[in-house]
PDB file of C-alpha atoms and ligand atoms in Angstrom:
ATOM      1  CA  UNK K   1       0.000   0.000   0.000  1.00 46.00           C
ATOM      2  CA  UNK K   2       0.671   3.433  -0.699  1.00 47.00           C
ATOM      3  CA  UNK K   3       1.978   5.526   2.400  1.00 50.00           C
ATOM      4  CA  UNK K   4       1.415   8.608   0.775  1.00 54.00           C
ATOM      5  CA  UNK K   5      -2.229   7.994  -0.487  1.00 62.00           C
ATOM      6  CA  UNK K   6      -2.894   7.063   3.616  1.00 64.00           C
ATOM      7  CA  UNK K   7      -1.140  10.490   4.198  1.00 66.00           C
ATOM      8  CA  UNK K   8      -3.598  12.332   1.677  1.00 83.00           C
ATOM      9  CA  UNK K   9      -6.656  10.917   3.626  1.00 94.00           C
ATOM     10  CA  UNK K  10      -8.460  13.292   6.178  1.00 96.00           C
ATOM     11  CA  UNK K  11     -10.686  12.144   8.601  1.00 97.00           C
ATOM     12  CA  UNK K  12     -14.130  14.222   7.914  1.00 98.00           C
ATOM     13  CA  UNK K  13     -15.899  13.613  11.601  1.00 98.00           C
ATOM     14  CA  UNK K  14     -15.595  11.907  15.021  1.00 97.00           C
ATOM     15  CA  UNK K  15     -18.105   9.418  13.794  1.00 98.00           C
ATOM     16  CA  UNK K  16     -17.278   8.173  10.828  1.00 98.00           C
ATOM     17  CA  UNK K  17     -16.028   9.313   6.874  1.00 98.00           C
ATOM     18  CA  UNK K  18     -12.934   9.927   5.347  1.00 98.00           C
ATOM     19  CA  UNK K  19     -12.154  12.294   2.255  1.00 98.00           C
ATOM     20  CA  UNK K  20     -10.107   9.767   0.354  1.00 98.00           C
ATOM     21  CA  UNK K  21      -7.023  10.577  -1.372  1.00 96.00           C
ATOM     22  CA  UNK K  22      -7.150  11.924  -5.226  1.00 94.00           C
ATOM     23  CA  UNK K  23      -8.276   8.947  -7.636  1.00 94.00           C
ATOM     24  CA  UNK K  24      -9.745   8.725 -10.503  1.00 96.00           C
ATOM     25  CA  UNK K  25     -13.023   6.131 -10.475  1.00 98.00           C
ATOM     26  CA  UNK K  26     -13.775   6.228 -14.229  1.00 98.00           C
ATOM     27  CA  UNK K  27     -10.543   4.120 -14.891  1.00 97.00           C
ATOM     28  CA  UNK K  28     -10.166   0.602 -13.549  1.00 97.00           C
ATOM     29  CA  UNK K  29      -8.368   0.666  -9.923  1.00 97.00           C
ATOM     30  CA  UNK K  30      -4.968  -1.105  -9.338  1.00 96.00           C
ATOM     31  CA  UNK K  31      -4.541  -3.903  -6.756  1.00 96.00           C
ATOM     32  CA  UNK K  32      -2.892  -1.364  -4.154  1.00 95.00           C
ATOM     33  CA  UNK K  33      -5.645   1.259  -4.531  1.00 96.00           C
ATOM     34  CA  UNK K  34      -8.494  -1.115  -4.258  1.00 97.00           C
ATOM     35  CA  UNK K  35      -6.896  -2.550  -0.866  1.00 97.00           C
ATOM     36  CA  UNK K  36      -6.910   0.918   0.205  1.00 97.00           C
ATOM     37  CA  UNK K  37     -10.605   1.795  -0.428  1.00 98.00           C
ATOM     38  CA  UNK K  38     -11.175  -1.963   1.094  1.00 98.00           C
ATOM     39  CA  UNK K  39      -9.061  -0.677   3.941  1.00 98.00           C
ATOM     40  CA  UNK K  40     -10.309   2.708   4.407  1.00 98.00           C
ATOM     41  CA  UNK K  41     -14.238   1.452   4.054  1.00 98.00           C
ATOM     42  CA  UNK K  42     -13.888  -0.778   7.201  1.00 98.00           C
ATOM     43  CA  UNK K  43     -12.369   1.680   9.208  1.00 98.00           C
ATOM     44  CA  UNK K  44     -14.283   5.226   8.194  1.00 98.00           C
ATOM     45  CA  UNK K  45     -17.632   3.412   7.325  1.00 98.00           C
ATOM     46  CA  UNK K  46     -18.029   6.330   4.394  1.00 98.00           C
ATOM     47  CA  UNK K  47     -15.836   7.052   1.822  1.00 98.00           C
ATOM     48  CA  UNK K  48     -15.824  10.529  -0.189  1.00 98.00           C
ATOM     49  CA  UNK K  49     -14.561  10.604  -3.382  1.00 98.00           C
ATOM     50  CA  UNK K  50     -14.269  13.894  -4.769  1.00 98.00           C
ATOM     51  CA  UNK K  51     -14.020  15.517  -8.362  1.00 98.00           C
ATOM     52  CA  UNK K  52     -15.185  12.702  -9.864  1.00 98.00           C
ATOM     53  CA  UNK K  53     -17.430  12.848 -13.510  1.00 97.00           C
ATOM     54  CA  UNK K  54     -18.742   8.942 -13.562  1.00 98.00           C
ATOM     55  CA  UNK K  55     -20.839   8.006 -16.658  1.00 97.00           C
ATOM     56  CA  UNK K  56     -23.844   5.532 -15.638  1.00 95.00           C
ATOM     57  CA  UNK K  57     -21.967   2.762 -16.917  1.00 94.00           C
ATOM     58  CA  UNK K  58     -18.380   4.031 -14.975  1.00 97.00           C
ATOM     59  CA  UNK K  59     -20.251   4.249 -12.070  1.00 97.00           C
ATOM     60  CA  UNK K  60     -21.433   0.510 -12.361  1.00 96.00           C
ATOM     61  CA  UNK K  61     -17.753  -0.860 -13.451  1.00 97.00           C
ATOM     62  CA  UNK K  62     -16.432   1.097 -10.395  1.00 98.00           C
ATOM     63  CA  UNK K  63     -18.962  -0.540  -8.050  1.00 98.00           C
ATOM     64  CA  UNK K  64     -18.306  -3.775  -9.350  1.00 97.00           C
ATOM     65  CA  UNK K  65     -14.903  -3.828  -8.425  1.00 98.00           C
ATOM     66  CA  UNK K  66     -15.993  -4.720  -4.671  1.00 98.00           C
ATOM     67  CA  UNK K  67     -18.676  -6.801  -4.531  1.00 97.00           C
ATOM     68  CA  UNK K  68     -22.418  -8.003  -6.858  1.00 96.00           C
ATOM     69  CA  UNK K  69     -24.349  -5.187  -8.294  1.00 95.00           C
ATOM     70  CA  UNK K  70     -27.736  -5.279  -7.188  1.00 91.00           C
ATOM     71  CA  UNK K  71     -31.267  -4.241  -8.431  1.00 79.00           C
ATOM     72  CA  UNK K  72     -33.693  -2.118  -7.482  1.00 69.00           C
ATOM     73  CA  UNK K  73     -37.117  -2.126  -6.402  1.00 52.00           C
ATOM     74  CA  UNK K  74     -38.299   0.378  -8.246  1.00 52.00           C
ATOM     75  CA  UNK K  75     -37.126  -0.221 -11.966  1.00 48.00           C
ATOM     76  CA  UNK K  76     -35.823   2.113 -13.916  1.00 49.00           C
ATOM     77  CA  UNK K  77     -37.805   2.503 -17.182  1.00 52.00           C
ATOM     78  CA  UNK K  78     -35.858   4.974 -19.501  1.00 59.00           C
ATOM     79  CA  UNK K  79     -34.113   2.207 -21.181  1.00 59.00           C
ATOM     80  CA  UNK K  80     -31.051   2.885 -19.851  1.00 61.00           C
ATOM     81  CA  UNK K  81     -28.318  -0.063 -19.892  1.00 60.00           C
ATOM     82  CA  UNK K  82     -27.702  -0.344 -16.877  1.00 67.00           C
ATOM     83  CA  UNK K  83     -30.839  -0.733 -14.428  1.00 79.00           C
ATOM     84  CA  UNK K  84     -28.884  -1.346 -11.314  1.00 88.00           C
ATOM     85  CA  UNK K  85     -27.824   2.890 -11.679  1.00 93.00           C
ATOM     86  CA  UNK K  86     -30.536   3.956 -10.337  1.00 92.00           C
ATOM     87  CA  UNK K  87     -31.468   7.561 -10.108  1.00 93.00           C
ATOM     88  CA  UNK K  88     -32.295   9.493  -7.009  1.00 95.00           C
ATOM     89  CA  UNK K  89     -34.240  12.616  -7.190  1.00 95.00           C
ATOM     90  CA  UNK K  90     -36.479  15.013  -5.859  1.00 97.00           C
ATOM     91  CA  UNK K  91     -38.504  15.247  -8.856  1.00 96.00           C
ATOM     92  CA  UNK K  92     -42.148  14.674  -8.933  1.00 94.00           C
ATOM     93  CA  UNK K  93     -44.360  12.446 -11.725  1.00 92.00           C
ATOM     94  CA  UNK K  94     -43.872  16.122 -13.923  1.00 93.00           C
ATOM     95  CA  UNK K  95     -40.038  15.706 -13.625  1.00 94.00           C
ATOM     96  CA  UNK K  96     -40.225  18.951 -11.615  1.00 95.00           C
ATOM     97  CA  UNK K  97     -38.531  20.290  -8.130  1.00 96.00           C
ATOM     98  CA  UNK K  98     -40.913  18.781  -5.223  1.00 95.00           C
ATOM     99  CA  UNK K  99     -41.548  18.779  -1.518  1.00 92.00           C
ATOM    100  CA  UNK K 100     -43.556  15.455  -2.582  1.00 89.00           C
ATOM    101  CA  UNK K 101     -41.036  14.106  -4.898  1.00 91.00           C
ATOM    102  CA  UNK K 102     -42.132  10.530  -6.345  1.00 87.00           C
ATOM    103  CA  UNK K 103     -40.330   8.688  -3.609  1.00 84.00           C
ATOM    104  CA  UNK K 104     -39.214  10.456  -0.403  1.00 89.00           C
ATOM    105  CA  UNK K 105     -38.300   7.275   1.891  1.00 90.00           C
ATOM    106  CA  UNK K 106     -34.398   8.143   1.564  1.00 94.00           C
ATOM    107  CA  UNK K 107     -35.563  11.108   4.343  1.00 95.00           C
ATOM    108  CA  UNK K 108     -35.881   8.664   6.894  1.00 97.00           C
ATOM    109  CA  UNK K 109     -33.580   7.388   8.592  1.00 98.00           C
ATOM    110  CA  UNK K 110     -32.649   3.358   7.477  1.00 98.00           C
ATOM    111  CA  UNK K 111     -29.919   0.945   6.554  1.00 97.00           C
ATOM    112  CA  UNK K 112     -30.357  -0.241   2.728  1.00 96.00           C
ATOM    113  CA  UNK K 113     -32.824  -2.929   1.823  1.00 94.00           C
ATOM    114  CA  UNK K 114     -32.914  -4.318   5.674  1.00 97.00           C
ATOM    115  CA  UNK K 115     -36.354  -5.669   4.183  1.00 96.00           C
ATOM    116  CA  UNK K 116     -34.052  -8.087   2.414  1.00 94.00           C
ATOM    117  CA  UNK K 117     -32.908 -11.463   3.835  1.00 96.00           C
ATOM    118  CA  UNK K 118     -29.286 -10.126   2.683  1.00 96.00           C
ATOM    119  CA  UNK K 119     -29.306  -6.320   2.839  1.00 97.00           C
ATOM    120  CA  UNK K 120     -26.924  -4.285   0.902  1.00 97.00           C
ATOM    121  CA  UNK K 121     -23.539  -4.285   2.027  1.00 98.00           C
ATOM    122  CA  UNK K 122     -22.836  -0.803   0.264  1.00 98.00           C
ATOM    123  CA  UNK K 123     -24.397   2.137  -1.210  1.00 98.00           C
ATOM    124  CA  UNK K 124     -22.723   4.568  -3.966  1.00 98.00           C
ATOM    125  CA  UNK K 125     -23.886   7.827  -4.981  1.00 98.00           C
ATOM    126  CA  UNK K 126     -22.764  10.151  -7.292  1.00 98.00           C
ATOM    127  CA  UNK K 127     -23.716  14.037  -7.459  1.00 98.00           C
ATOM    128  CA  UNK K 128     -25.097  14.584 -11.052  1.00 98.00           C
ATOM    129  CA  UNK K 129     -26.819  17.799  -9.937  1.00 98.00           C
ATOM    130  CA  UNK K 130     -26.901  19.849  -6.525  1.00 98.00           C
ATOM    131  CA  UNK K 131     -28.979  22.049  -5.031  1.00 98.00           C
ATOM    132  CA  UNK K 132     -27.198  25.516  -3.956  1.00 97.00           C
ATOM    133  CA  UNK K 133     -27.371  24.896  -0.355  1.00 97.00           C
ATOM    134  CA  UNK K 134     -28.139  22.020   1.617  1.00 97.00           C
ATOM    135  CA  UNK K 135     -29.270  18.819   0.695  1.00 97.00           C
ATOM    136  CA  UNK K 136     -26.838  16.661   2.746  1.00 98.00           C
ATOM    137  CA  UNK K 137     -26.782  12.953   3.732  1.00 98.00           C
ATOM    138  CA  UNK K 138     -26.174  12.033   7.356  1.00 98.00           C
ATOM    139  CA  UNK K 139     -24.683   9.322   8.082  1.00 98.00           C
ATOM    140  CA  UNK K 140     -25.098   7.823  11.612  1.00 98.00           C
ATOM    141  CA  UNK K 141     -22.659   4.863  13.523  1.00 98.00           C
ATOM    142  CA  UNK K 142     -24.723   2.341  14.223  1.00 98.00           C
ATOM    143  CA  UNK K 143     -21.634   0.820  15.918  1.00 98.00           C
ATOM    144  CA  UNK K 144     -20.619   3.665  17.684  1.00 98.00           C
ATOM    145  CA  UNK K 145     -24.266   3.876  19.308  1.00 98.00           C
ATOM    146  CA  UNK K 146     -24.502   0.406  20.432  1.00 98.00           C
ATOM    147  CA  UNK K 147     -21.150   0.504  22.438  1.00 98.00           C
ATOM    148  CA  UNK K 148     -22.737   3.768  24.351  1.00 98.00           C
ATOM    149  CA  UNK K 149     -25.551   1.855  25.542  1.00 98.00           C
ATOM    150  CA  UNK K 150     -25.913   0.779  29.064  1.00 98.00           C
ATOM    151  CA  UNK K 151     -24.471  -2.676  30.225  1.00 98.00           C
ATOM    152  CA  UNK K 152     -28.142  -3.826  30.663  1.00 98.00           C
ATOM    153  CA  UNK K 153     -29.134  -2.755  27.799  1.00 98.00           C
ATOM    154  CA  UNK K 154     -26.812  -4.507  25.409  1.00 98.00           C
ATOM    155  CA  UNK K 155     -27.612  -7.750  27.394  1.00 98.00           C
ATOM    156  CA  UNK K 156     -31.437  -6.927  27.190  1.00 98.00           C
ATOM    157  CA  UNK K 157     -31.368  -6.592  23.667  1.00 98.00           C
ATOM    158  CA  UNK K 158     -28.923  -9.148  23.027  1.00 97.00           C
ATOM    159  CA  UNK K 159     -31.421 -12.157  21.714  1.00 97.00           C
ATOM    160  CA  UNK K 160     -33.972  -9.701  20.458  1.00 98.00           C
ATOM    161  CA  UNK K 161     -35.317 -10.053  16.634  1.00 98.00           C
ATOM    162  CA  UNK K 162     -37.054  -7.546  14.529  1.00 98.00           C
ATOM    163  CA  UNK K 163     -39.138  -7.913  11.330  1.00 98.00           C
ATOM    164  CA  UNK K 164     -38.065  -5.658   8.501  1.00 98.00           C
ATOM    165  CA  UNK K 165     -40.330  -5.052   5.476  1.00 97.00           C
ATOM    166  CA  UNK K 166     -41.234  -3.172   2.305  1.00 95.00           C
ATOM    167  CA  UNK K 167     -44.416  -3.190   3.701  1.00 95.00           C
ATOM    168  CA  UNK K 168     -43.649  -1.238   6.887  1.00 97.00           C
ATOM    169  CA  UNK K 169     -41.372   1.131   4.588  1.00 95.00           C
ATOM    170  CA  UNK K 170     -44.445   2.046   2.641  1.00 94.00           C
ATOM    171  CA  UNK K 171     -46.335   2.620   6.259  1.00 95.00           C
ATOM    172  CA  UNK K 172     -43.598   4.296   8.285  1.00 95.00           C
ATOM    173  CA  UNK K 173     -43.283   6.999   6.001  1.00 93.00           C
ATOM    174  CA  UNK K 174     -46.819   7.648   5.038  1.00 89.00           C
ATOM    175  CA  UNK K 175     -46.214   6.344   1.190  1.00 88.00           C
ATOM    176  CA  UNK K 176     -48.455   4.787  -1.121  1.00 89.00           C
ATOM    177  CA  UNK K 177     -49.205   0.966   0.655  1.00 93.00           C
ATOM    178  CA  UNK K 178     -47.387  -1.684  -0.325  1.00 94.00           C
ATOM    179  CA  UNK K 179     -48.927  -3.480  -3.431  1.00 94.00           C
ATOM    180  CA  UNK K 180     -50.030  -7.194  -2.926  1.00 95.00           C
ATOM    181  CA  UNK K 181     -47.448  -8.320  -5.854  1.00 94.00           C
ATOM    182  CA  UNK K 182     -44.677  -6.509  -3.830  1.00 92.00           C
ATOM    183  CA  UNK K 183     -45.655  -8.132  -0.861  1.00 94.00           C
ATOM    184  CA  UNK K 184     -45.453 -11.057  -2.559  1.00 94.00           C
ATOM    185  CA  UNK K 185     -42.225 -10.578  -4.044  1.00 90.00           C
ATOM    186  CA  UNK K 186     -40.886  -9.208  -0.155  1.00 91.00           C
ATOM    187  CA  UNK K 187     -41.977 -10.740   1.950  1.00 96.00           C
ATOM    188  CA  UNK K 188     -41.086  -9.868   5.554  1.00 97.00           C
ATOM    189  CA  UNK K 189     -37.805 -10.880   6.992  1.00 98.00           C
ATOM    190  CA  UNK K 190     -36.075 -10.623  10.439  1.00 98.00           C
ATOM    191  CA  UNK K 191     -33.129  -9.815  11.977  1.00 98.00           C
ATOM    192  CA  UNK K 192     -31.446  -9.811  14.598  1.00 98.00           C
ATOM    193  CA  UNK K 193     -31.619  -6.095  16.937  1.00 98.00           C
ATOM    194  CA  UNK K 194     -28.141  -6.290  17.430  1.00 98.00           C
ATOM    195  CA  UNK K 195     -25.769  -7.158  14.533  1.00 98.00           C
ATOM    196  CA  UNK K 196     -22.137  -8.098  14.415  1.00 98.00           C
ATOM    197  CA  UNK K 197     -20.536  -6.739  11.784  1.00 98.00           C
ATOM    198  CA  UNK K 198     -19.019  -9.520   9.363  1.00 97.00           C
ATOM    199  CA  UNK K 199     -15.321  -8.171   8.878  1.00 97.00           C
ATOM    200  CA  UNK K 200     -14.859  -6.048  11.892  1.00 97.00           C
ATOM    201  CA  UNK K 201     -16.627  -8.195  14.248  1.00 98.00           C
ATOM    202  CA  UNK K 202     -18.146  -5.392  15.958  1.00 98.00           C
ATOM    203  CA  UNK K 203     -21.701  -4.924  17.306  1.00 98.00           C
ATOM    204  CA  UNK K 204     -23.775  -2.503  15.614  1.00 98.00           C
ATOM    205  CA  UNK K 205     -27.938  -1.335  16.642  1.00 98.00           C
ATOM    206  CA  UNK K 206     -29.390  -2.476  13.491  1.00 98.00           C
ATOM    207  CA  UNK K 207     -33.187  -0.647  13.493  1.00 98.00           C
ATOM    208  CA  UNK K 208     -34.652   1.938  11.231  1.00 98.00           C
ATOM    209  CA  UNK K 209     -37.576   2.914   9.313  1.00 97.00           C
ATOM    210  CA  UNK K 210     -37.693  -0.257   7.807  1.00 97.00           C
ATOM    211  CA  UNK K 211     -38.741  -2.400  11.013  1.00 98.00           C
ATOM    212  CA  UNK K 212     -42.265  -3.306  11.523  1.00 98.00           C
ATOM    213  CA  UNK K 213     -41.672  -4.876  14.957  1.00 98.00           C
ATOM    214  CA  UNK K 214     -40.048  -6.898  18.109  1.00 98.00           C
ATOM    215  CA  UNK K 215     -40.882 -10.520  17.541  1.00 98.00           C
ATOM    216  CA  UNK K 216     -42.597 -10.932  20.855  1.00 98.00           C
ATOM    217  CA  UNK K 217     -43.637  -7.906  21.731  1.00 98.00           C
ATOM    218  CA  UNK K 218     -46.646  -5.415  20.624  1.00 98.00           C
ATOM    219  CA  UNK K 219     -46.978  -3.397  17.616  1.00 96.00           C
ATOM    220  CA  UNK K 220     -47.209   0.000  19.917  1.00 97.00           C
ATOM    221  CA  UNK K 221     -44.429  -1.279  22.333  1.00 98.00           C
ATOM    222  CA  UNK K 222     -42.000  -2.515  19.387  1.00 98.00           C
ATOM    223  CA  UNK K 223     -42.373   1.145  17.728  1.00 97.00           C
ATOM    224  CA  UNK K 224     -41.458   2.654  20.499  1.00 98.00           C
ATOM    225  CA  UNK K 225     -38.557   1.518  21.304  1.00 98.00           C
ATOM    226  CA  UNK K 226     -37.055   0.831  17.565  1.00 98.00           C
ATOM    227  CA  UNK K 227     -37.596   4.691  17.562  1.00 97.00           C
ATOM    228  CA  UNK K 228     -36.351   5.449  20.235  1.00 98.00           C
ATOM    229  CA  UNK K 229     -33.518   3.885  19.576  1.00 98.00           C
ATOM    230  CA  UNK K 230     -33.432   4.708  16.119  1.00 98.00           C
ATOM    231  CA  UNK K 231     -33.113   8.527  17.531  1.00 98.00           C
ATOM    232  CA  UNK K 232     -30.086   7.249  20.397  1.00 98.00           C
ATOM    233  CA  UNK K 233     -28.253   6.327  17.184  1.00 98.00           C
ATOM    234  CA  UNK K 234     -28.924   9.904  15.550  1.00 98.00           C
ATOM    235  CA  UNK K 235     -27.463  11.668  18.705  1.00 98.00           C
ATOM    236  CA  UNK K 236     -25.169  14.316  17.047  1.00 98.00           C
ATOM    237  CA  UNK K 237     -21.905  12.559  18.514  1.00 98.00           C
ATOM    238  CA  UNK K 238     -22.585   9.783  16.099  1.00 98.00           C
ATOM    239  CA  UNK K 239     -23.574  11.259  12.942  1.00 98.00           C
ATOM    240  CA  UNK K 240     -21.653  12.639   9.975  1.00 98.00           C
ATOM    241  CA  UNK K 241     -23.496  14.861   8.186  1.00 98.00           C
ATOM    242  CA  UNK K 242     -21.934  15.260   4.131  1.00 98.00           C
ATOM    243  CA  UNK K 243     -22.327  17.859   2.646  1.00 98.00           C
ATOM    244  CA  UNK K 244     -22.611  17.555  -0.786  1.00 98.00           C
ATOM    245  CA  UNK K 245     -19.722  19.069  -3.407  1.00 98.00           C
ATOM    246  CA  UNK K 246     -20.387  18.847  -7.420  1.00 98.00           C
ATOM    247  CA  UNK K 247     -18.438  15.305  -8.088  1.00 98.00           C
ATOM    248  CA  UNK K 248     -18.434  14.075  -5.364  1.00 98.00           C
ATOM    249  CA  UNK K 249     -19.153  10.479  -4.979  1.00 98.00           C
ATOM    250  CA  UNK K 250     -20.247   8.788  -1.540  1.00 99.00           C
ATOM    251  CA  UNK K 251     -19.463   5.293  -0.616  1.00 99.00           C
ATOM    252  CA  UNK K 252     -20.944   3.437   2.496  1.00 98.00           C
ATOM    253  CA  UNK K 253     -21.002   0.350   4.656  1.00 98.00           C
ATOM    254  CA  UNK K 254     -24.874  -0.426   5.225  1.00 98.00           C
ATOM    255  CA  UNK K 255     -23.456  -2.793   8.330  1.00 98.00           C
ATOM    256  CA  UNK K 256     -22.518  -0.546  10.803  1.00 98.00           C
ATOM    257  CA  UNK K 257     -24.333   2.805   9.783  1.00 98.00           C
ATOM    258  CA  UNK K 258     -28.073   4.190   8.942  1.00 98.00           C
ATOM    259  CA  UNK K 259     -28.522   7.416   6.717  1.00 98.00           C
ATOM    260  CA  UNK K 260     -30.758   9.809   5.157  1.00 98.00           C
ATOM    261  CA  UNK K 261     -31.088  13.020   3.154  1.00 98.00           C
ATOM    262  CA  UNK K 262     -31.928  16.202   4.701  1.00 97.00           C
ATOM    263  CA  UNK K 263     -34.733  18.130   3.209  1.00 96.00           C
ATOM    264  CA  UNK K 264     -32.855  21.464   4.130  1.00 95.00           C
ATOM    265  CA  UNK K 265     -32.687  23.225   0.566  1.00 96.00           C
ATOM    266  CA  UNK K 266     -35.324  24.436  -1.478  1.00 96.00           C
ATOM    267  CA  UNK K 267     -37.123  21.603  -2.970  1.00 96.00           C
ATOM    268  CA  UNK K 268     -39.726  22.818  -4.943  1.00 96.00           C
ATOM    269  CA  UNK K 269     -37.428  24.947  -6.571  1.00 97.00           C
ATOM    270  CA  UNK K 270     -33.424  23.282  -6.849  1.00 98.00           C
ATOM    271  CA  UNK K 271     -32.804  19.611  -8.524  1.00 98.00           C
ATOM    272  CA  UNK K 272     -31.009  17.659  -6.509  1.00 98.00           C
ATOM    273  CA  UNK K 273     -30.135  14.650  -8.283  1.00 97.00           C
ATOM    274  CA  UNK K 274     -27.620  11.681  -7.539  1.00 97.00           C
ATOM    275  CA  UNK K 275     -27.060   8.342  -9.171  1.00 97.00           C
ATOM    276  CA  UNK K 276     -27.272   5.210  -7.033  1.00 97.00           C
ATOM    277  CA  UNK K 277     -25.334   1.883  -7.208  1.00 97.00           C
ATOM    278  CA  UNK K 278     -25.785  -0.840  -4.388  1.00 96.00           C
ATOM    279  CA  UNK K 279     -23.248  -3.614  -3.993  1.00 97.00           C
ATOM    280  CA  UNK K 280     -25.170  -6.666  -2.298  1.00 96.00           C
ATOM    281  CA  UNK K 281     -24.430  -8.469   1.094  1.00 97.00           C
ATOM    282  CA  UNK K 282     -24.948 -11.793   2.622  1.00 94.00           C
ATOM    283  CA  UNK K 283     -27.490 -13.618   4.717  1.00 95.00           C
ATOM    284  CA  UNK K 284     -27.100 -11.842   8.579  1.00 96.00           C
ATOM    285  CA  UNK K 285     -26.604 -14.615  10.915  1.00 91.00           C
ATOM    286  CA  UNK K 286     -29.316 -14.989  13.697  1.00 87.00           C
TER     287      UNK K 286
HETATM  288  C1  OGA R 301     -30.176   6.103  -0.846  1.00 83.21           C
HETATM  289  C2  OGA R 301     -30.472   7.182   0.106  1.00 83.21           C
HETATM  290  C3  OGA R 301     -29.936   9.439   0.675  1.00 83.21           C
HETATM  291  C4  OGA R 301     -29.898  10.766  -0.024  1.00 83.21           C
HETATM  292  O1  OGA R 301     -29.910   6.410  -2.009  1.00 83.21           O
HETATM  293  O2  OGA R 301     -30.173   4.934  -0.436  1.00 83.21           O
HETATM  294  O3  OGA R 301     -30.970   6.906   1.154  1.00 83.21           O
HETATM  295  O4  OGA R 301     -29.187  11.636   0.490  1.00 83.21           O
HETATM  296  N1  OGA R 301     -30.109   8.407  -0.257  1.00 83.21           N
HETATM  297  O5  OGA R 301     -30.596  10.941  -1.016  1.00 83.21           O
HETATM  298 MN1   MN R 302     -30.835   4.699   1.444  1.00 83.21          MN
END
């Protein structure tokens, strides 16, 4: 590995991200500066990429280079070539600037696809156009969280499991209900409350707007505490918040953090608008 590329990296907040050293993603990475993004990712969480200028099908090829590409619920139907970029906007059904853009669930705060038996491992976006102010993604340690709680709290929650679904997406943030064909094709899933990271070993809260509920416990009693605790992990000491630069591309380990966009820019009036890649994970051991 390269000691001066290590050098170049600066530490963006107490919680988590790293700016990472100059690169450029549209070309194919070598072995040493792949081992340092590997590297870097476990130990920062999010990775920030500036400058960068990533066609669709760059950003895809860059993705690939750590892990599966996955798809999307929500298709893309512009017959683009590559499906699995998916494009995140604040647009409405007119393809204008929206406080009700066609999908607003990336305001909540969540971990990627934890409605899946294997949820993403990492998310990618790329700024393709910015709003003048505002707009960020925070980013919040899931890890970091979990080793503040109380003693008798970790071992409370230690054996707890919580159902995650597309369906409780669609009601925990007032959208459109969940069809019956997508209920059908996602069904619910659980998971354990606390989850160990794979690679680093460490414990992480794993909750979000996602869950539907404790197994065991009440609707009303699960949703209070998976938001409650879903707001612990959101304490400022734990969060990152990025603000967006033009080229910038964000890169993020769905394991050990939650996120979501800030609606503090004018939406009705400024595109914001960011292209999405999602590398997939593996089955989360009970
Ligand atoms: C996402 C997401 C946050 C944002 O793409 O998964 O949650 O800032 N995006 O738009
Ligand atoms: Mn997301």
């Amino acid at each position: 590995m390269n000691d001066i590329s290590v050098q170049a990296m600066r530490r963006l907040s107490a919680a988590g991200g790293v700016e990472m050293p100059a690169m450029d993603l549209s070309k194919p990475l070598s072995e040493p500066e792949k081992q340092l993004v590997r590297d870097a990712f476990l130990e920062h969480h999010i990775l920030v990429f500036r400058n960068q200028k990533l066609s669709k099908e760059a950003q895809a090829a860059f993705t690939e280079q750590f892990g599966e590409l996955e798809d999307h619920v929500v298709r893309q139907h512009d017959g683009s070539k590559t499906p699995q970029v998916h494009t995140v906007s604040n647009l409405d059904a007119d393809g204008k600037p929206s406080y009700k853009p066609l999908t607003h669930g990336n305001y909540f705060w969540h971990t990627d696809k934890s409605y899946h038996a294997k949820p993403s491992l990492a998310t990618l976006l790329h700024a393709i156009e910015l709003p003048t102010e505002g707009g960020n993604t925070q980013f919040a340690n899931t890890g970091l969280a979990y080793e503040a709680l109380p003693e008798e709290r970790k071992q409370a929650f230690a054996d707890l499991k919580v159902v995650h679904s597309w369906e409780a997406n669609r009601r925990n943030t007032k959208n459109k209900p969940a069809t019956e064909e997508e209920k059908r094709e996602r069904p619910p899933v659980t998971h354990p409350l606390i989850r160990t990271h794979p690679e680093t070993g460490k414990k992480v809260l794993y909750v979000g707007i996602h869950t539907s509920h404790i197994v065991g416990k009440s609707m009303e009693e699960s949703r209070e505490l998976l938001d409650e605790l879903a707001d612990f992990c959101a304490q400022d000491e734990f969060v990152y918040s990025h603000e967006w630069q033009p080229g910038d591309l964000v890169m993020w380990d769905n394991r050990t953090t939650m996120h979501r966009a800030i609606a503090n820019y004018s939406m009705n009036a400024e595109r914001r608008i960011l292209h999405r890649t999602v590398i997939k994970g593996d089955d989360i051991p009970h």
